[in-house]
Structure formats: structure tokens, C-alpha cells
């Protein structure tokens, strides 16, 4: 089922989106060499609970994982790209970390992910990988709006990733968002323009390009959740939740003014 939110619900989604973005910004600033992934998980928990929000992850038990997830954030390090289960591991300068966070506040969910290199600038290859996912995300956002089709968004994302030299894995992609985290429609990270569902005002989409440097194949860790590149190469992931509005598209997962 595709959920269409009314204007009051979209307004609540703005608050959820700002909270997710603020938490991610704080976690990014604290993710320095010596930080344990379990510290990041605990900080995420403390910030969301202090704001009165609920985790979308703790009790999450989908068919693709070995649930329940049991943690508050996904921490995917280096060759891990999606659903990284927080565990006892310490960050070092030069690590490439992806943080993916979804919370529910006042009944509405927002979902966002960032990738960055610990300690500042990374290798040219790592920075290119991250930049490609960020450009693909912006292209997907630019292609969205009332009357646009899902295929337009998928095509825009996939075109950027492809022209940057990366192959696209279609097992996981973006999705509808609303009263729960993972809703219809699925938003593949590649597609054909002019095809698929017509976007309508009140629809919330999580757009989330992710890539692996030299492969499209994944392996799953023994933890049943963490997905890694099959070759051990580095990876990146960028995600925003956006709302389709009457006259365009609005990014909801941007930091509030106070952040
Ligand atoms: Mg996410
Ligand atoms: Mg998502």
C-alpha cells in the first residue's frame, strides 16, 4: 500500500526529518579515531529518546535480516555498506563510515544516511565514492516532483552512478516512508524514465543511492545483518527522506537551524 500523508502529517515529518539530520550531524562530529561503534549506537539511542522519538530498528525483524536488529543505528564500516550491526570495533583515521538512521516521532518516520571518512579527507578513491552517492542522491531529488514517475527518479540516480563508473546493485534501494519505515513503492537505484508510479503530493520517499567501488555483489556477515562488498572493496551510501509537494519536492532530513 502506498501511503499519502495529509499536510499536518507532512508537517510532523519535517520535525522527524530535522531530528534525524541533527542526530546524524552530532554523531558524525563525534566519530573520531578511538570511537567505538557501540558508543555511536548509545549516543543515537540517548538523543532519540531525549527527543521523545522511537527507534525504527530495535525490534525490526524483516525477512532480509536475522532479527530483531536490537540496535538504534546502522554502522557500516569500510567494506560494509548496508545494515551494519553495531559491534565492539574502534574507528581509526581513514576509515570510511556509513551511518544510517530512521526514527519515528509523533507517528511519522524519517530515514537518512551519510558516509564520511574518519579524520577528515580520505583517499581520492574514497572521496569519489562518497561524492558519487551524494551526486546521485541530488539527481534523484531533482527528478522527483508531482507528476514525475518513479522511473524518472531511479533513472536519474542510476545514470550518475553508472557514469561515475560504478555498477548498481538492485537488491536494495529506496522506499516509501510514512507511519512505518519501509513502505511501497520500492525505488530501485536504476530504472527507465517515463515508467512506473506517478508521484503525488503527500508521498514521502527515502532515496538512497549506495555503491561499492568495484563490484555489485554483496556478502552477509555471520551476524545475519551486515552486508559487505563481495570483493572487500570500499563502499558508500547517501540517503534523504523527501516529501512530494504541490509544486516540487522538499528534503525533510536537513539539520534544524539550532544544529
Ligand atoms: Mg536508511
Ligand atoms: Mg531507507
mmCIF file with all atom_site columns, C-alpha atoms and ligand atoms in Angstrom, residues 57 100-101 111-113 208 237 239, ligand 1:
data_model
loop_
_atom_site.group_PDB
_atom_site.id
_atom_site.type_symbol
_atom_site.label_atom_id
_atom_site.label_alt_id
_atom_site.label_comp_id
_atom_site.label_asym_id
_atom_site.label_entity_id
_atom_site.label_seq_id
_atom_site.pdbx_PDB_ins_code
_atom_site.Cartn_x
_atom_site.Cartn_y
_atom_site.Cartn_z
_atom_site.occupancy
_atom_site.B_iso_or_equiv
_atom_site.pdbx_formal_charge
_atom_site.auth_seq_id
_atom_site.auth_comp_id
_atom_site.auth_asym_id
_atom_site.auth_atom_id
_atom_site.pdbx_PDB_model_num
ATOM   1  C  CA  . UNK A 1 57  ? 15.406 -0.528 14.192 1.00 0.00 ? 57  UNK A CA  1
ATOM   2  C  CA  . UNK A 1 100 ? 22.003 5.045  8.594  1.00 0.00 ? 100 UNK A CA  1
ATOM   3  C  CA  . UNK A 1 101 ? 19.277 6.186  10.971 1.00 0.00 ? 101 UNK A CA  1
ATOM   4  C  CA  . UNK A 1 111 ? 15.221 7.904  7.299  1.00 0.00 ? 111 UNK A CA  1
ATOM   5  C  CA  . UNK A 1 112 ? 18.649 9.241  6.300  1.00 0.00 ? 112 UNK A CA  1
ATOM   6  C  CA  . UNK A 1 113 ? 22.212 8.008  5.779  1.00 0.00 ? 113 UNK A CA  1
ATOM   7  C  CA  . UNK A 1 208 ? 19.262 6.082  -1.073 1.00 0.00 ? 208 UNK A CA  1
ATOM   8  C  CA  . UNK A 1 237 ? 25.681 5.292  0.978  1.00 0.00 ? 237 UNK A CA  1
ATOM   9  C  CA  . UNK A 1 239 ? 20.067 8.885  1.870  1.00 0.00 ? 239 UNK A CA  1
HETATM 10 MG MG1 . LIG B 2 .   ? 18.149 4.394  5.894  1.00 0.00 ? 1   LIG B MG1 1
#
